[in-house]
Tab-separated table of N, CA and C in Angstrom:
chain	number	residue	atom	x	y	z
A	1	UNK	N	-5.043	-10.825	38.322
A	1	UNK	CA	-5.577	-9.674	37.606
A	1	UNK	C	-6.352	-10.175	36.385
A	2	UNK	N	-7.201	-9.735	35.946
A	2	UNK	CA	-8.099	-10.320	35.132
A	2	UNK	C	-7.881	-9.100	33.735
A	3	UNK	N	-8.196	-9.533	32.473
A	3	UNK	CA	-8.045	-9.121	31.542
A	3	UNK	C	-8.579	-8.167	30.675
A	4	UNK	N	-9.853	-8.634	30.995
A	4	UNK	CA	-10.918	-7.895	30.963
A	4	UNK	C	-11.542	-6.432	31.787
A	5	UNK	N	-10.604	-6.948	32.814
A	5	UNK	CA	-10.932	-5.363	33.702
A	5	UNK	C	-10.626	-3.910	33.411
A	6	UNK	N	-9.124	-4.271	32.568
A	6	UNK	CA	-8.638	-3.251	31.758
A	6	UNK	C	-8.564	-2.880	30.643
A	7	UNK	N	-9.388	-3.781	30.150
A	7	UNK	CA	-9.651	-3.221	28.436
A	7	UNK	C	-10.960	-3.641	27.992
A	8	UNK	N	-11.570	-3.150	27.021
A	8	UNK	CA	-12.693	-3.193	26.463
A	8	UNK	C	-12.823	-3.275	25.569
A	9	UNK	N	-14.233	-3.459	24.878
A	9	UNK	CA	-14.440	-3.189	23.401
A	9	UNK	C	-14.476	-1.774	22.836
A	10	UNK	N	-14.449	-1.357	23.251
A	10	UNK	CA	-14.035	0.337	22.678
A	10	UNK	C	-12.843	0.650	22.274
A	11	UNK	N	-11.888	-0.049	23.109
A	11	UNK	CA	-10.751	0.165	23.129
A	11	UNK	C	-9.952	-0.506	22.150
A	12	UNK	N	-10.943	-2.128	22.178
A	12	UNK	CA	-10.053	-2.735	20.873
A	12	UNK	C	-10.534	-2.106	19.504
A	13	UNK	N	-11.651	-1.851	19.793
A	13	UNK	CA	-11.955	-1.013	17.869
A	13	UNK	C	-11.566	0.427	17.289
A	14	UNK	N	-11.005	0.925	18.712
A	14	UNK	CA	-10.069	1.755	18.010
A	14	UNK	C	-8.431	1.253	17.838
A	15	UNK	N	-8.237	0.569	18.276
A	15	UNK	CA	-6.945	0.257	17.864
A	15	UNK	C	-7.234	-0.650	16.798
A	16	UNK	N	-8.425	-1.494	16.038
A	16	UNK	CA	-8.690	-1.439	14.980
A	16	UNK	C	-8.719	-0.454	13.848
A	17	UNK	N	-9.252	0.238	14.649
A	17	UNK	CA	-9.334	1.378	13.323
A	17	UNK	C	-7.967	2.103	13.030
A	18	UNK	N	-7.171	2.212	14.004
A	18	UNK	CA	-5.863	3.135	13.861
A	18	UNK	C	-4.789	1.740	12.957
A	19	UNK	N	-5.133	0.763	12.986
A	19	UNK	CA	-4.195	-0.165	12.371
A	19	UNK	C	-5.149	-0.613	10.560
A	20	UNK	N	-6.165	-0.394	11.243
A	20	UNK	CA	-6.587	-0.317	9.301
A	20	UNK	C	-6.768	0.610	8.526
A	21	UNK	N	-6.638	1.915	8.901
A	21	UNK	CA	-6.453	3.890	8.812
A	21	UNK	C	-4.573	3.437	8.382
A	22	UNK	N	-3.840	2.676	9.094
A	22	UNK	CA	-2.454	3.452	8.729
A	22	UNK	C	-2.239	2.140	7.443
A	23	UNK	N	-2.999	0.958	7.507
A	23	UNK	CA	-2.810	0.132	6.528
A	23	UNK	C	-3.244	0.653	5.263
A	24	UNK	N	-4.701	1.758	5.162
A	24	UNK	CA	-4.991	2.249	3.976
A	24	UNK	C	-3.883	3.268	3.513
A	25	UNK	N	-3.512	4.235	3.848
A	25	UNK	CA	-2.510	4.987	4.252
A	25	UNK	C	-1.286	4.693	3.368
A	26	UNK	N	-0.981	3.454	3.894
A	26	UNK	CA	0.030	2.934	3.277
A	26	UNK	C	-0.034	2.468	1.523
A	27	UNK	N	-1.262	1.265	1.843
A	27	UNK	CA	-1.657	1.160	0.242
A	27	UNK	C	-1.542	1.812	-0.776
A	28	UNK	N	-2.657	2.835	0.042
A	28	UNK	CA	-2.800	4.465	-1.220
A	28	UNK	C	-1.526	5.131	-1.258
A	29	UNK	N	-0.325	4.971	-0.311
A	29	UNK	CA	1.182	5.985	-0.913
A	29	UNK	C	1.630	5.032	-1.925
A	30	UNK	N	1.052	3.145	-1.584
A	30	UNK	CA	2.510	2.304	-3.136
A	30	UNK	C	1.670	2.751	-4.210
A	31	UNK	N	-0.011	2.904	-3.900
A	31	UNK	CA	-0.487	2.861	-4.902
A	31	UNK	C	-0.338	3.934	-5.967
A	32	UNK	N	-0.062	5.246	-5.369
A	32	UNK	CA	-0.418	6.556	-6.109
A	32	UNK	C	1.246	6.496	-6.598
A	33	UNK	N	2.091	5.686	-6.269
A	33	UNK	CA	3.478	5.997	-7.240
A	33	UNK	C	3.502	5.190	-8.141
A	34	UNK	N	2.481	4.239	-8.608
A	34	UNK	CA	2.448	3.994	-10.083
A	34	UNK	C	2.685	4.660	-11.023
A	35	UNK	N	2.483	6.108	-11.032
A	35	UNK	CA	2.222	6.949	-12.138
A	35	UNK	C	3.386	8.329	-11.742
A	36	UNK	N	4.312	8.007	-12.733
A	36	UNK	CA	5.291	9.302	-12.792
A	36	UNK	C	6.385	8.714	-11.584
A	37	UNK	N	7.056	7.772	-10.944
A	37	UNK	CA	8.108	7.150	-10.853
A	37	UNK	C	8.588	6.829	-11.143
A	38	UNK	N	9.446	5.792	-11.296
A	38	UNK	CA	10.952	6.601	-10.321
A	38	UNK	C	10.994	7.911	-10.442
A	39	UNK	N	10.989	8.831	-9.453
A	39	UNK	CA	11.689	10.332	-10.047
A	39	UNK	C	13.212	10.356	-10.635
A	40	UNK	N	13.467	11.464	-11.255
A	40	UNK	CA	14.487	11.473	-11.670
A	40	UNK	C	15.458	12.025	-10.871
A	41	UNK	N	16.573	12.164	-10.859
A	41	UNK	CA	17.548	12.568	-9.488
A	41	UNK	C	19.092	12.453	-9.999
A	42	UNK	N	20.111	13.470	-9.747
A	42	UNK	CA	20.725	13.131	-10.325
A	42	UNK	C	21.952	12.723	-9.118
A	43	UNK	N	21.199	12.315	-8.397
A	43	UNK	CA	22.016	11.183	-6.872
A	43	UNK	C	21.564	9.501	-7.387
A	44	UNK	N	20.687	9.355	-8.213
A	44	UNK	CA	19.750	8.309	-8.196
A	44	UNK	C	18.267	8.015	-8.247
A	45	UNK	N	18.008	7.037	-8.049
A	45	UNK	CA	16.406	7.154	-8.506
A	45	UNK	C	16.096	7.021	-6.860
A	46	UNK	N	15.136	7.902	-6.696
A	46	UNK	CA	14.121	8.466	-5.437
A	46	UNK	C	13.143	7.658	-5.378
A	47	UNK	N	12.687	6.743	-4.228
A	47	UNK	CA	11.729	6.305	-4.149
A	47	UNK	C	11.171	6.687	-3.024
A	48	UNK	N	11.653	6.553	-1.794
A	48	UNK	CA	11.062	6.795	-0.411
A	48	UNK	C	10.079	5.613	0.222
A	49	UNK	N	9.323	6.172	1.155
A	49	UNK	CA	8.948	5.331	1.772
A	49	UNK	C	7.640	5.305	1.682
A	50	UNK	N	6.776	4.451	1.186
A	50	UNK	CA	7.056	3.078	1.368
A	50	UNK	C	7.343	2.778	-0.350
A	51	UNK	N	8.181	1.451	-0.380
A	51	UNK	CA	8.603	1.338	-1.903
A	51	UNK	C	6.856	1.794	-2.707
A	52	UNK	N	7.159	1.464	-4.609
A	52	UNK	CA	6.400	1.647	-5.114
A	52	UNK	C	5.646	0.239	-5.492
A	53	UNK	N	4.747	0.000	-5.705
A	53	UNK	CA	3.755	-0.994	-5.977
A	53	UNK	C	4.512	-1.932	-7.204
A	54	UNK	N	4.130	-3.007	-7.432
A	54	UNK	CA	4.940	-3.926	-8.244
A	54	UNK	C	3.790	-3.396	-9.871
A	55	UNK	N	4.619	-4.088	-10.860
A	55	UNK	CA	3.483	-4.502	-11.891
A	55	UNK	C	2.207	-4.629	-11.514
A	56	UNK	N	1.131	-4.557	-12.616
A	56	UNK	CA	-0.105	-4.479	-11.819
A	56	UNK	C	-0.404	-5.808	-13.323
A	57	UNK	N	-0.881	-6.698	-12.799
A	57	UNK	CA	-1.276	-8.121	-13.580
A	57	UNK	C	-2.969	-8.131	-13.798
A	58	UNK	N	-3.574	-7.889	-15.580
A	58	UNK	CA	-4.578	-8.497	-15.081
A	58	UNK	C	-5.096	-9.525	-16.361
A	59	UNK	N	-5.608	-10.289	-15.646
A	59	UNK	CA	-6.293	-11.576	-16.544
A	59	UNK	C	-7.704	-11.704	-17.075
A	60	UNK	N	-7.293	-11.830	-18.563
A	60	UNK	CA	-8.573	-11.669	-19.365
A	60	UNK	C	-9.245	-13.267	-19.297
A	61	UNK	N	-10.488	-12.675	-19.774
A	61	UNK	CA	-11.472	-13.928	-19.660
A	61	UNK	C	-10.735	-15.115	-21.355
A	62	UNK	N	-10.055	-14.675	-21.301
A	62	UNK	CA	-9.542	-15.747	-22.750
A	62	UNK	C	-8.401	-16.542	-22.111
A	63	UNK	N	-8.208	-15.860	-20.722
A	63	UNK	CA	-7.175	-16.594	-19.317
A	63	UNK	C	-5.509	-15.987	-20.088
A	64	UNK	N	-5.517	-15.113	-21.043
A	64	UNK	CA	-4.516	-14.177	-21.521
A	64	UNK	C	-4.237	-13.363	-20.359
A	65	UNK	N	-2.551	-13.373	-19.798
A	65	UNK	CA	-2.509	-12.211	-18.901
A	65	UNK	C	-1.765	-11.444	-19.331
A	66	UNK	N	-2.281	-10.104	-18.928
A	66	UNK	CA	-1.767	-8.498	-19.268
A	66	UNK	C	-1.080	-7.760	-18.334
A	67	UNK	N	0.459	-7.183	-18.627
A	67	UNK	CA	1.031	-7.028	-17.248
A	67	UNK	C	1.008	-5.520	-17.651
A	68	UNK	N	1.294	-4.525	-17.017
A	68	UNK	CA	1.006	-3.092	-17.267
A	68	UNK	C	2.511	-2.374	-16.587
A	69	UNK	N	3.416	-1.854	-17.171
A	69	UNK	CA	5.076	-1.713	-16.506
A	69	UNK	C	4.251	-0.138	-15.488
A	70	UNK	N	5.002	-0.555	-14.281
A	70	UNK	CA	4.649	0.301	-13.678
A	70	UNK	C	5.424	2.195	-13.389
A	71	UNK	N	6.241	1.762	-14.415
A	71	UNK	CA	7.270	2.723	-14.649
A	71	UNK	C	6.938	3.448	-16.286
A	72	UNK	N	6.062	3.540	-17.008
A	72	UNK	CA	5.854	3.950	-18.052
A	72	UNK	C	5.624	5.728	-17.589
A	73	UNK	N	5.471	6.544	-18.829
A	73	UNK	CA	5.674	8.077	-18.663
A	73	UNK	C	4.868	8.192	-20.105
């Protein structure tokens, strides 16, 4: 059976696209809980899925790095 008989290029670029659609997806949910997380809860702190994004690090041209807490309010 040959490999090619049953699949195509059509076929692989949408399963490209459905795997870099659920990768953005994902990004943009750690990304958008930077701001106003942990919720508050009085079971615990709520995060869900997918966790929240780490510190966000950035480096000045003086090679000084600036870390930004990702939990500020």
């Amino acid at each position: 059976m040959n490999f090619s008989q049953n699949f195509d290029f059509a076929q692989l670029v949408l399963y490209a696209f459905w795997i870099f659609f659920f990768a953005l997806v994902v990004y943009l949910r750690r990304e958008d809980k930077r701001e106003g997380y942990p919720l508050q809860s009085d079971h615990g702190p709520v995060n869900g899925w997918p966790s929240p994004a780490g510190e966000k690090q950035f480096i000045a041209r003086s090679s000084v790095e600036i870390k930004e807490d990702s939990h500020h309010v």
